[in-house]
Amino acid sequence: GMDKTKLEMLQNLAEQGTGKSASDMLPFLMSAAARGKSNGLQFTSDEISTVLEVLKMGKSPQEAAKLDRIVSLMKMIR
């Protein structure tokens, strides 16, 4: 039931984020958020959580935890 434009953007993010280290994810996610906002897209917390879960797939537990910390920092910045 997600908007087609959002779904396409999320799929692209998941594809582009695959293989990136947790350290590379912060600038990647910040850039993606800025692009979405400039295109008038707003994502729900559930949609963002889904993307993050996809991005954590295949990462070590340490990298997944680091990604969680990065996301927490981003939330504090907002």
PDB file of N, CA, C and O in Angstrom:
ATOM      1  N   GLY A   1       0.793  -1.198   0.000  1.00  0.00           N
ATOM      2  CA  GLY A   1       0.000   0.000   0.000  1.00  0.00           C
ATOM      3  C   GLY A   1       0.840   1.269   0.000  1.00  0.00           C
ATOM      4  O   GLY A   1       0.329   2.329   0.301  1.00  0.00           O
ATOM      5  N   MET A   2       2.110   1.171  -0.364  1.00  0.00           N
ATOM      6  CA  MET A   2       2.985   2.334  -0.365  1.00  0.00           C
ATOM      7  C   MET A   2       2.924   3.037  -1.718  1.00  0.00           C
ATOM      8  O   MET A   2       2.777   2.397  -2.745  1.00  0.00           O
ATOM      9  N   ASP A   3       3.054   4.353  -1.684  1.00  0.00           N
ATOM     10  CA  ASP A   3       3.107   5.165  -2.895  1.00  0.00           C
ATOM     11  C   ASP A   3       4.202   4.629  -3.818  1.00  0.00           C
ATOM     12  O   ASP A   3       5.301   4.295  -3.376  1.00  0.00           O
ATOM     13  N   LYS A   4       3.896   4.534  -5.110  1.00  0.00           N
ATOM     14  CA  LYS A   4       4.823   3.946  -6.083  1.00  0.00           C
ATOM     15  C   LYS A   4       6.148   4.710  -6.139  1.00  0.00           C
ATOM     16  O   LYS A   4       7.215   4.108  -6.233  1.00  0.00           O
ATOM     17  N   THR A   5       6.098   6.027  -6.061  1.00  0.00           N
ATOM     18  CA  THR A   5       7.321   6.831  -6.106  1.00  0.00           C
ATOM     19  C   THR A   5       8.209   6.534  -4.904  1.00  0.00           C
ATOM     20  O   THR A   5       9.425   6.379  -5.035  1.00  0.00           O
ATOM     21  N   LYS A   6       7.584   6.432  -3.737  1.00  0.00           N
ATOM     22  CA  LYS A   6       8.336   6.105  -2.527  1.00  0.00           C
ATOM     23  C   LYS A   6       8.960   4.722  -2.638  1.00  0.00           C
ATOM     24  O   LYS A   6      10.121   4.526  -2.291  1.00  0.00           O
ATOM     25  N   LEU A   7       8.173   3.774  -3.103  1.00  0.00           N
ATOM     26  CA  LEU A   7       8.650   2.408  -3.220  1.00  0.00           C
ATOM     27  C   LEU A   7       9.857   2.329  -4.144  1.00  0.00           C
ATOM     28  O   LEU A   7      10.854   1.672  -3.828  1.00  0.00           O
ATOM     29  N   GLU A   8       9.799   3.017  -5.274  1.00  0.00           N
ATOM     30  CA  GLU A   8      10.922   3.017  -6.211  1.00  0.00           C
ATOM     31  C   GLU A   8      12.160   3.633  -5.565  1.00  0.00           C
ATOM     32  O   GLU A   8      13.269   3.108  -5.707  1.00  0.00           O
ATOM     33  N   MET A   9      11.981   4.736  -4.857  1.00  0.00           N
ATOM     34  CA  MET A   9      13.117   5.378  -4.203  1.00  0.00           C
ATOM     35  C   MET A   9      13.718   4.453  -3.145  1.00  0.00           C
ATOM     36  O   MET A   9      14.936   4.320  -3.051  1.00  0.00           O
ATOM     37  N   LEU A  10      12.881   3.797  -2.365  1.00  0.00           N
ATOM     38  CA  LEU A  10      13.366   2.894  -1.332  1.00  0.00           C
ATOM     39  C   LEU A  10      14.104   1.699  -1.924  1.00  0.00           C
ATOM     40  O   LEU A  10      15.127   1.267  -1.405  1.00  0.00           O
ATOM     41  N   GLN A  11      13.593   1.175  -3.037  1.00  0.00           N
ATOM     42  CA  GLN A  11      14.261   0.063  -3.695  1.00  0.00           C
ATOM     43  C   GLN A  11      15.638   0.492  -4.203  1.00  0.00           C
ATOM     44  O   GLN A  11      16.612  -0.247  -4.070  1.00  0.00           O
ATOM     45  N   ASN A  12      15.710   1.700  -4.773  1.00  0.00           N
ATOM     46  CA  ASN A  12      16.998   2.213  -5.238  1.00  0.00           C
ATOM     47  C   ASN A  12      17.968   2.394  -4.077  1.00  0.00           C
ATOM     48  O   ASN A  12      19.156   2.074  -4.193  1.00  0.00           O
ATOM     49  N   LEU A  13      17.461   2.914  -2.953  1.00  0.00           N
ATOM     50  CA  LEU A  13      18.310   3.082  -1.774  1.00  0.00           C
ATOM     51  C   LEU A  13      18.857   1.741  -1.298  1.00  0.00           C
ATOM     52  O   LEU A  13      20.033   1.634  -0.965  1.00  0.00           O
ATOM     53  N   ALA A  14      17.995   0.758  -1.246  1.00  0.00           N
ATOM     54  CA  ALA A  14      18.422  -0.560  -0.786  1.00  0.00           C
ATOM     55  C   ALA A  14      19.496  -1.127  -1.712  1.00  0.00           C
ATOM     56  O   ALA A  14      20.500  -1.667  -1.246  1.00  0.00           O
ATOM     57  N   GLU A  15      19.318  -0.966  -3.013  1.00  0.00           N
ATOM     58  CA  GLU A  15      20.305  -1.465  -3.972  1.00  0.00           C
ATOM     59  C   GLU A  15      21.622  -0.710  -3.838  1.00  0.00           C
ATOM     60  O   GLU A  15      22.691  -1.303  -3.829  1.00  0.00           O
ATOM     61  N   GLN A  16      21.555   0.611  -3.735  1.00  0.00           N
ATOM     62  CA  GLN A  16      22.760   1.419  -3.649  1.00  0.00           C
ATOM     63  C   GLN A  16      23.471   1.243  -2.310  1.00  0.00           C
ATOM     64  O   GLN A  16      24.690   1.380  -2.229  1.00  0.00           O
ATOM     65  N   GLY A  17      22.719   0.948  -1.264  1.00  0.00           N
ATOM     66  CA  GLY A  17      23.309   0.802   0.061  1.00  0.00           C
ATOM     67  C   GLY A  17      23.957  -0.544   0.307  1.00  0.00           C
ATOM     68  O   GLY A  17      24.772  -0.693   1.208  1.00  0.00           O
ATOM     69  N   THR A  18      23.614  -1.513  -0.513  1.00  0.00           N
ATOM     70  CA  THR A  18      24.178  -2.845  -0.355  1.00  0.00           C
ATOM     71  C   THR A  18      25.686  -2.776  -0.568  1.00  0.00           C
ATOM     72  O   THR A  18      26.158  -2.205  -1.539  1.00  0.00           O
ATOM     73  N   GLY A  19      26.424  -3.343   0.361  1.00  0.00           N
ATOM     74  CA  GLY A  19      27.876  -3.368   0.245  1.00  0.00           C
ATOM     75  C   GLY A  19      28.572  -2.174   0.878  1.00  0.00           C
ATOM     76  O   GLY A  19      29.783  -2.186   1.025  1.00  0.00           O
ATOM     77  N   LYS A  20      27.837  -1.151   1.241  1.00  0.00           N
ATOM     78  CA  LYS A  20      28.453   0.000   1.902  1.00  0.00           C
ATOM     79  C   LYS A  20      28.725  -0.357   3.360  1.00  0.00           C
ATOM     80  O   LYS A  20      27.949  -1.057   3.994  1.00  0.00           O
ATOM     81  N   SER A  21      29.834   0.156   3.870  1.00  0.00           N
ATOM     82  CA  SER A  21      30.134  -0.065   5.278  1.00  0.00           C
ATOM     83  C   SER A  21      29.223   0.826   6.122  1.00  0.00           C
ATOM     84  O   SER A  21      28.648   1.798   5.615  1.00  0.00           O
ATOM     85  N   ALA A  22      29.135   0.510   7.389  1.00  0.00           N
ATOM     86  CA  ALA A  22      28.306   1.322   8.278  1.00  0.00           C
ATOM     87  C   ALA A  22      28.805   2.762   8.312  1.00  0.00           C
ATOM     88  O   ALA A  22      28.024   3.701   8.400  1.00  0.00           O
ATOM     89  N   SER A  23      30.104   2.956   8.207  1.00  0.00           N
ATOM     90  CA  SER A  23      30.677   4.313   8.215  1.00  0.00           C
ATOM     91  C   SER A  23      30.254   5.111   6.987  1.00  0.00           C
ATOM     92  O   SER A  23      30.085   6.326   7.057  1.00  0.00           O
ATOM     93  N   ASP A  24      30.124   4.430   5.865  1.00  0.00           N
ATOM     94  CA  ASP A  24      29.720   5.098   4.622  1.00  0.00           C
ATOM     95  C   ASP A  24      28.230   5.387   4.588  1.00  0.00           C
ATOM     96  O   ASP A  24      27.759   6.153   3.749  1.00  0.00           O
ATOM     97  N   MET A  25      27.477   4.775   5.499  1.00  0.00           N
ATOM     98  CA  MET A  25      26.024   4.906   5.461  1.00  0.00           C
ATOM     99  C   MET A  25      25.529   6.288   5.886  1.00  0.00           C
ATOM    100  O   MET A  25      24.526   6.757   5.370  1.00  0.00           O
ATOM    101  N   LEU A  26      26.214   6.956   6.816  1.00  0.00           N
ATOM    102  CA  LEU A  26      25.732   8.252   7.278  1.00  0.00           C
ATOM    103  C   LEU A  26      25.652   9.260   6.139  1.00  0.00           C
ATOM    104  O   LEU A  26      24.575   9.807   5.894  1.00  0.00           O
ATOM    105  N   PRO A  27      26.735   9.504   5.397  1.00  0.00           N
ATOM    106  CA  PRO A  27      26.601  10.455   4.284  1.00  0.00           C
ATOM    107  C   PRO A  27      25.619   9.966   3.222  1.00  0.00           C
ATOM    108  O   PRO A  27      24.883  10.761   2.629  1.00  0.00           O
ATOM    109  N   PHE A  28      25.569   8.668   3.011  1.00  0.00           N
ATOM    110  CA  PHE A  28      24.646   8.087   2.033  1.00  0.00           C
ATOM    111  C   PHE A  28      23.202   8.353   2.442  1.00  0.00           C
ATOM    112  O   PHE A  28      22.388   8.826   1.634  1.00  0.00           O
ATOM    113  N   LEU A  29      22.867   8.095   3.707  1.00  0.00           N
ATOM    114  CA  LEU A  29      21.501   8.290   4.182  1.00  0.00           C
ATOM    115  C   LEU A  29      21.128   9.768   4.236  1.00  0.00           C
ATOM    116  O   LEU A  29      19.995  10.133   3.916  1.00  0.00           O
ATOM    117  N   MET A  30      22.072  10.614   4.636  1.00  0.00           N
ATOM    118  CA  MET A  30      21.795  12.048   4.685  1.00  0.00           C
ATOM    119  C   MET A  30      21.508  12.584   3.279  1.00  0.00           C
ATOM    120  O   MET A  30      20.584  13.370   3.078  1.00  0.00           O
ATOM    121  N   SER A  31      22.276  12.140   2.316  1.00  0.00           N
ATOM    122  CA  SER A  31      22.068  12.561   0.932  1.00  0.00           C
ATOM    123  C   SER A  31      20.719  12.067   0.412  1.00  0.00           C
ATOM    124  O   SER A  31      19.986  12.810  -0.247  1.00  0.00           O
ATOM    125  N   ALA A  32      20.398  10.827   0.708  1.00  0.00           N
ATOM    126  CA  ALA A  32      19.124  10.262   0.264  1.00  0.00           C
ATOM    127  C   ALA A  32      17.949  11.007   0.894  1.00  0.00           C
ATOM    128  O   ALA A  32      16.948  11.287   0.228  1.00  0.00           O
ATOM    129  N   ALA A  33      18.079  11.348   2.173  1.00  0.00           N
ATOM    130  CA  ALA A  33      17.011  12.084   2.858  1.00  0.00           C
ATOM    131  C   ALA A  33      16.818  13.458   2.221  1.00  0.00           C
ATOM    132  O   ALA A  33      15.685  13.911   2.022  1.00  0.00           O
ATOM    133  N   ALA A  34      17.914  14.112   1.893  1.00  0.00           N
ATOM    134  CA  ALA A  34      17.831  15.436   1.258  1.00  0.00           C
ATOM    135  C   ALA A  34      17.183  15.341  -0.123  1.00  0.00           C
ATOM    136  O   ALA A  34      16.351  16.191  -0.484  1.00  0.00           O
ATOM    137  N   ARG A  35      17.539  14.317  -0.889  1.00  0.00           N
ATOM    138  CA  ARG A  35      16.926  14.136  -2.219  1.00  0.00           C
ATOM    139  C   ARG A  35      15.433  13.886  -2.099  1.00  0.00           C
ATOM    140  O   ARG A  35      14.632  14.444  -2.848  1.00  0.00           O
ATOM    141  N   GLY A  36      15.053  13.040  -1.159  1.00  0.00           N
ATOM    142  CA  GLY A  36      13.634  12.752  -0.965  1.00  0.00           C
ATOM    143  C   GLY A  36      12.864  13.997  -0.568  1.00  0.00           C
ATOM    144  O   GLY A  36      11.789  14.272  -1.098  1.00  0.00           O
ATOM    145  N   LYS A  37      13.434  14.759   0.334  1.00  0.00           N
ATOM    146  CA  LYS A  37      12.773  15.978   0.797  1.00  0.00           C
ATOM    147  C   LYS A  37      12.635  16.985  -0.345  1.00  0.00           C
ATOM    148  O   LYS A  37      11.594  17.619  -0.502  1.00  0.00           O
ATOM    149  N   SER A  38      13.682  17.111  -1.166  1.00  0.00           N
ATOM    150  CA  SER A  38      13.611  18.061  -2.289  1.00  0.00           C
ATOM    151  C   SER A  38      12.597  17.617  -3.335  1.00  0.00           C
ATOM    152  O   SER A  38      12.072  18.436  -4.079  1.00  0.00           O
ATOM    153  N   ASN A  39      12.315  16.326  -3.369  1.00  0.00           N
ATOM    154  CA  ASN A  39      11.306  15.808  -4.300  1.00  0.00           C
ATOM    155  C   ASN A  39       9.919  15.783  -3.666  1.00  0.00           C
ATOM    156  O   ASN A  39       8.971  15.254  -4.243  1.00  0.00           O
ATOM    157  N   GLY A  40       9.807  16.317  -2.449  1.00  0.00           N
ATOM    158  CA  GLY A  40       8.513  16.395  -1.787  1.00  0.00           C
ATOM    159  C   GLY A  40       8.052  15.098  -1.156  1.00  0.00           C
ATOM    160  O   GLY A  40       6.876  14.944  -0.840  1.00  0.00           O
ATOM    161  N   LEU A  41       8.973  14.165  -0.950  1.00  0.00           N
ATOM    162  CA  LEU A  41       8.608  12.878  -0.352  1.00  0.00           C
ATOM    163  C   LEU A  41       8.837  12.912   1.147  1.00  0.00           C
ATOM    164  O   LEU A  41       9.862  13.402   1.619  1.00  0.00           O
ATOM    165  N   GLN A  42       7.878  12.418   1.892  1.00  0.00           N
ATOM    166  CA  GLN A  42       8.013  12.270   3.331  1.00  0.00           C
ATOM    167  C   GLN A  42       7.745  10.815   3.664  1.00  0.00           C
ATOM    168  O   GLN A  42       6.772  10.231   3.189  1.00  0.00           O
ATOM    169  N   PHE A  43       8.614  10.242   4.473  1.00  0.00           N
ATOM    170  CA  PHE A  43       8.505   8.838   4.821  1.00  0.00           C
ATOM    171  C   PHE A  43       8.080   8.669   6.268  1.00  0.00           C
ATOM    172  O   PHE A  43       8.493   9.432   7.132  1.00  0.00           O
ATOM    173  N   THR A  44       7.258   7.661   6.503  1.00  0.00           N
ATOM    174  CA  THR A  44       6.831   7.351   7.862  1.00  0.00           C
ATOM    175  C   THR A  44       7.972   6.639   8.596  1.00  0.00           C
ATOM    176  O   THR A  44       8.913   6.134   7.972  1.00  0.00           O
ATOM    177  N   SER A  45       7.865   6.571   9.894  1.00  0.00           N
ATOM    178  CA  SER A  45       8.868   5.853  10.689  1.00  0.00           C
ATOM    179  C   SER A  45       8.937   4.389  10.278  1.00  0.00           C
ATOM    180  O   SER A  45      10.020   3.811  10.215  1.00  0.00           O
ATOM    181  N   ASP A  46       7.787   3.792   9.989  1.00  0.00           N
ATOM    182  CA  ASP A  46       7.763   2.385   9.571  1.00  0.00           C
ATOM    183  C   ASP A  46       8.484   2.197   8.240  1.00  0.00           C
ATOM    184  O   ASP A  46       9.209   1.214   8.053  1.00  0.00           O
ATOM    185  N   GLU A  47       8.287   3.120   7.307  1.00  0.00           N
ATOM    186  CA  GLU A  47       8.959   3.020   6.011  1.00  0.00           C
ATOM    187  C   GLU A  47      10.469   3.140   6.172  1.00  0.00           C
ATOM    188  O   GLU A  47      11.230   2.386   5.568  1.00  0.00           O
ATOM    189  N   ILE A  48      10.897   4.059   7.015  1.00  0.00           N
ATOM    190  CA  ILE A  48      12.326   4.241   7.261  1.00  0.00           C
ATOM    191  C   ILE A  48      12.908   3.007   7.941  1.00  0.00           C
ATOM    192  O   ILE A  48      13.986   2.535   7.576  1.00  0.00           O
ATOM    193  N   SER A  49      12.187   2.454   8.899  1.00  0.00           N
ATOM    194  CA  SER A  49      12.650   1.246   9.593  1.00  0.00           C
ATOM    195  C   SER A  49      12.815   0.086   8.622  1.00  0.00           C
ATOM    196  O   SER A  49      13.773  -0.678   8.720  1.00  0.00           O
ATOM    197  N   THR A  50      11.895  -0.034   7.684  1.00  0.00           N
ATOM    198  CA  THR A  50      11.977  -1.099   6.691  1.00  0.00           C
ATOM    199  C   THR A  50      13.226  -0.958   5.844  1.00  0.00           C
ATOM    200  O   THR A  50      13.950  -1.933   5.608  1.00  0.00           O
ATOM    201  N   VAL A  51      13.517   0.255   5.407  1.00  0.00           N
ATOM    202  CA  VAL A  51      14.721   0.491   4.601  1.00  0.00           C
ATOM    203  C   VAL A  51      15.967   0.128   5.398  1.00  0.00           C
ATOM    204  O   VAL A  51      16.884  -0.526   4.891  1.00  0.00           O
ATOM    205  N   LEU A  52      16.004   0.540   6.643  1.00  0.00           N
ATOM    206  CA  LEU A  52      17.176   0.253   7.471  1.00  0.00           C
ATOM    207  C   LEU A  52      17.373  -1.240   7.668  1.00  0.00           C
ATOM    208  O   LEU A  52      18.504  -1.731   7.650  1.00  0.00           O
ATOM    209  N   GLU A  53      16.287  -1.962   7.848  1.00  0.00           N
ATOM    210  CA  GLU A  53      16.402  -3.413   8.005  1.00  0.00           C
ATOM    211  C   GLU A  53      16.978  -4.044   6.735  1.00  0.00           C
ATOM    212  O   GLU A  53      17.803  -4.944   6.808  1.00  0.00           O
ATOM    213  N   VAL A  54      16.555  -3.553   5.583  1.00  0.00           N
ATOM    214  CA  VAL A  54      17.098  -4.068   4.318  1.00  0.00           C
ATOM    215  C   VAL A  54      18.582  -3.734   4.219  1.00  0.00           C
ATOM    216  O   VAL A  54      19.394  -4.571   3.819  1.00  0.00           O
ATOM    217  N   LEU A  55      18.952  -2.514   4.591  1.00  0.00           N
ATOM    218  CA  LEU A  55      20.351  -2.102   4.499  1.00  0.00           C
ATOM    219  C   LEU A  55      21.244  -2.885   5.460  1.00  0.00           C
ATOM    220  O   LEU A  55      22.431  -3.076   5.192  1.00  0.00           O
ATOM    221  N   LYS A  56      20.682  -3.369   6.574  1.00  0.00           N
ATOM    222  CA  LYS A  56      21.469  -4.133   7.546  1.00  0.00           C
ATOM    223  C   LYS A  56      21.668  -5.583   7.125  1.00  0.00           C
ATOM    224  O   LYS A  56      22.545  -6.255   7.663  1.00  0.00           O
ATOM    225  N   MET A  57      20.895  -6.036   6.161  1.00  0.00           N
ATOM    226  CA  MET A  57      21.018  -7.425   5.713  1.00  0.00           C
ATOM    227  C   MET A  57      22.430  -7.665   5.174  1.00  0.00           C
ATOM    228  O   MET A  57      22.962  -6.865   4.417  1.00  0.00           O
ATOM    229  N   GLY A  58      23.029  -8.762   5.606  1.00  0.00           N
ATOM    230  CA  GLY A  58      24.355  -9.114   5.139  1.00  0.00           C
ATOM    231  C   GLY A  58      25.481  -8.411   5.883  1.00  0.00           C
ATOM    232  O   GLY A  58      26.645  -8.652   5.607  1.00  0.00           O
ATOM    233  N   LYS A  59      25.148  -7.539   6.804  1.00  0.00           N
ATOM    234  CA  LYS A  59      26.168  -6.842   7.594  1.00  0.00           C
ATOM    235  C   LYS A  59      26.470  -7.671   8.845  1.00  0.00           C
ATOM    236  O   LYS A  59      25.633  -8.429   9.332  1.00  0.00           O
ATOM    237  N   SER A  60      27.663  -7.507   9.354  1.00  0.00           N
ATOM    238  CA  SER A  60      28.018  -8.183  10.606  1.00  0.00           C
ATOM    239  C   SER A  60      27.197  -7.572  11.736  1.00  0.00           C
ATOM    240  O   SER A  60      26.703  -6.448  11.601  1.00  0.00           O
ATOM    241  N   PRO A  61      27.054  -8.284  12.836  1.00  0.00           N
ATOM    242  CA  PRO A  61      26.324  -7.714  13.971  1.00  0.00           C
ATOM    243  C   PRO A  61      26.919  -6.375  14.433  1.00  0.00           C
ATOM    244  O   PRO A  61      26.190  -5.469  14.816  1.00  0.00           O
ATOM    245  N   GLN A  62      28.248  -6.245  14.361  1.00  0.00           N
ATOM    246  CA  GLN A  62      28.898  -5.000  14.753  1.00  0.00           C
ATOM    247  C   GLN A  62      28.528  -3.862  13.812  1.00  0.00           C
ATOM    248  O   GLN A  62      28.243  -2.744  14.241  1.00  0.00           O
ATOM    249  N   GLU A  63      28.520  -4.148  12.502  1.00  0.00           N
ATOM    250  CA  GLU A  63      28.155  -3.117  11.534  1.00  0.00           C
ATOM    251  C   GLU A  63      26.686  -2.750  11.646  1.00  0.00           C
ATOM    252  O   GLU A  63      26.331  -1.585  11.527  1.00  0.00           O
ATOM    253  N   ALA A  64      25.821  -3.733  11.885  1.00  0.00           N
ATOM    254  CA  ALA A  64      24.390  -3.451  12.057  1.00  0.00           C
ATOM    255  C   ALA A  64      24.181  -2.571  13.286  1.00  0.00           C
ATOM    256  O   ALA A  64      23.391  -1.624  13.246  1.00  0.00           O
ATOM    257  N   ALA A  65      24.910  -2.844  14.364  1.00  0.00           N
ATOM    258  CA  ALA A  65      24.791  -2.032  15.583  1.00  0.00           C
ATOM    259  C   ALA A  65      25.301  -0.613  15.320  1.00  0.00           C
ATOM    260  O   ALA A  65      24.709   0.365  15.804  1.00  0.00           O
ATOM    261  N   LYS A  66      26.369  -0.504  14.547  1.00  0.00           N
ATOM    262  CA  LYS A  66      26.898   0.821  14.217  1.00  0.00           C
ATOM    263  C   LYS A  66      25.884   1.599  13.390  1.00  0.00           C
ATOM    264  O   LYS A  66      25.674   2.793  13.601  1.00  0.00           O
ATOM    265  N   LEU A  67      25.231   0.930  12.468  1.00  0.00           N
ATOM    266  CA  LEU A  67      24.200   1.572  11.658  1.00  0.00           C
ATOM    267  C   LEU A  67      23.046   2.046  12.540  1.00  0.00           C
ATOM    268  O   LEU A  67      22.539   3.153  12.360  1.00  0.00           O
ATOM    269  N   ASP A  68      22.671   1.238  13.521  1.00  0.00           N
ATOM    270  CA  ASP A  68      21.621   1.646  14.467  1.00  0.00           C
ATOM    271  C   ASP A  68      22.035   2.905  15.233  1.00  0.00           C
ATOM    272  O   ASP A  68      21.221   3.802  15.448  1.00  0.00           O
ATOM    273  N   ARG A  69      23.302   2.965  15.635  1.00  0.00           N
ATOM    274  CA  ARG A  69      23.792   4.159  16.349  1.00  0.00           C
ATOM    275  C   ARG A  69      23.762   5.384  15.443  1.00  0.00           C
ATOM    276  O   ARG A  69      23.405   6.483  15.878  1.00  0.00           O
ATOM    277  N   ILE A  70      24.133   5.214  14.183  1.00  0.00           N
ATOM    278  CA  ILE A  70      24.107   6.321  13.223  1.00  0.00           C
ATOM    279  C   ILE A  70      22.692   6.843  13.061  1.00  0.00           C
ATOM    280  O   ILE A  70      22.455   8.038  13.058  1.00  0.00           O
ATOM    281  N   VAL A  71      21.738   5.940  12.955  1.00  0.00           N
ATOM    282  CA  VAL A  71      20.346   6.322  12.803  1.00  0.00           C
ATOM    283  C   VAL A  71      19.870   7.068  14.044  1.00  0.00           C
ATOM    284  O   VAL A  71      19.176   8.085  13.945  1.00  0.00           O
ATOM    285  N   SER A  72      20.277   6.601  15.213  1.00  0.00           N
ATOM    286  CA  SER A  72      19.909   7.303  16.451  1.00  0.00           C
ATOM    287  C   SER A  72      20.462   8.724  16.456  1.00  0.00           C
ATOM    288  O   SER A  72      19.784   9.656  16.871  1.00  0.00           O
ATOM    289  N   LEU A  73      21.696   8.878  15.995  1.00  0.00           N
ATOM    290  CA  LEU A  73      22.291  10.217  15.917  1.00  0.00           C
ATOM    291  C   LEU A  73      21.530  11.096  14.940  1.00  0.00           C
ATOM    292  O   LEU A  73      21.301  12.277  15.205  1.00  0.00           O
ATOM    293  N   MET A  74      21.139  10.515  13.817  1.00  0.00           N
ATOM    294  CA  MET A  74      20.383  11.285  12.821  1.00  0.00           C
ATOM    295  C   MET A  74      19.064  11.760  13.410  1.00  0.00           C
ATOM    296  O   MET A  74      18.636  12.875  13.155  1.00  0.00           O
ATOM    297  N   LYS A  75      18.413  10.910  14.201  1.00  0.00           N
ATOM    298  CA  LYS A  75      17.138  11.285  14.814  1.00  0.00           C
ATOM    299  C   LYS A  75      17.333  12.422  15.799  1.00  0.00           C
ATOM    300  O   LYS A  75      16.479  13.304  15.900  1.00  0.00           O
ATOM    301  N   MET A  76      18.460  12.421  16.506  1.00  0.00           N
ATOM    302  CA  MET A  76      18.717  13.500  17.458  1.00  0.00           C
ATOM    303  C   MET A  76      18.981  14.819  16.725  1.00  0.00           C
ATOM    304  O   MET A  76      18.599  15.875  17.211  1.00  0.00           O
ATOM    305  N   ILE A  77      19.605  14.743  15.572  1.00  0.00           N
ATOM    306  CA  ILE A  77      19.912  15.933  14.774  1.00  0.00           C
ATOM    307  C   ILE A  77      18.633  16.573  14.269  1.00  0.00           C
ATOM    308  O   ILE A  77      18.504  17.787  14.233  1.00  0.00           O
ATOM    309  N   ARG A  78      17.673  15.748  13.883  1.00  0.00           N
ATOM    310  CA  ARG A  78      16.401  16.250  13.345  1.00  0.00           C
ATOM    311  C   ARG A  78      15.708  16.988  14.417  1.00  0.00           C
ATOM    312  O   ARG A  78      15.071  17.895  14.450  1.00  0.00           O
TER     313      ARG A  78
END
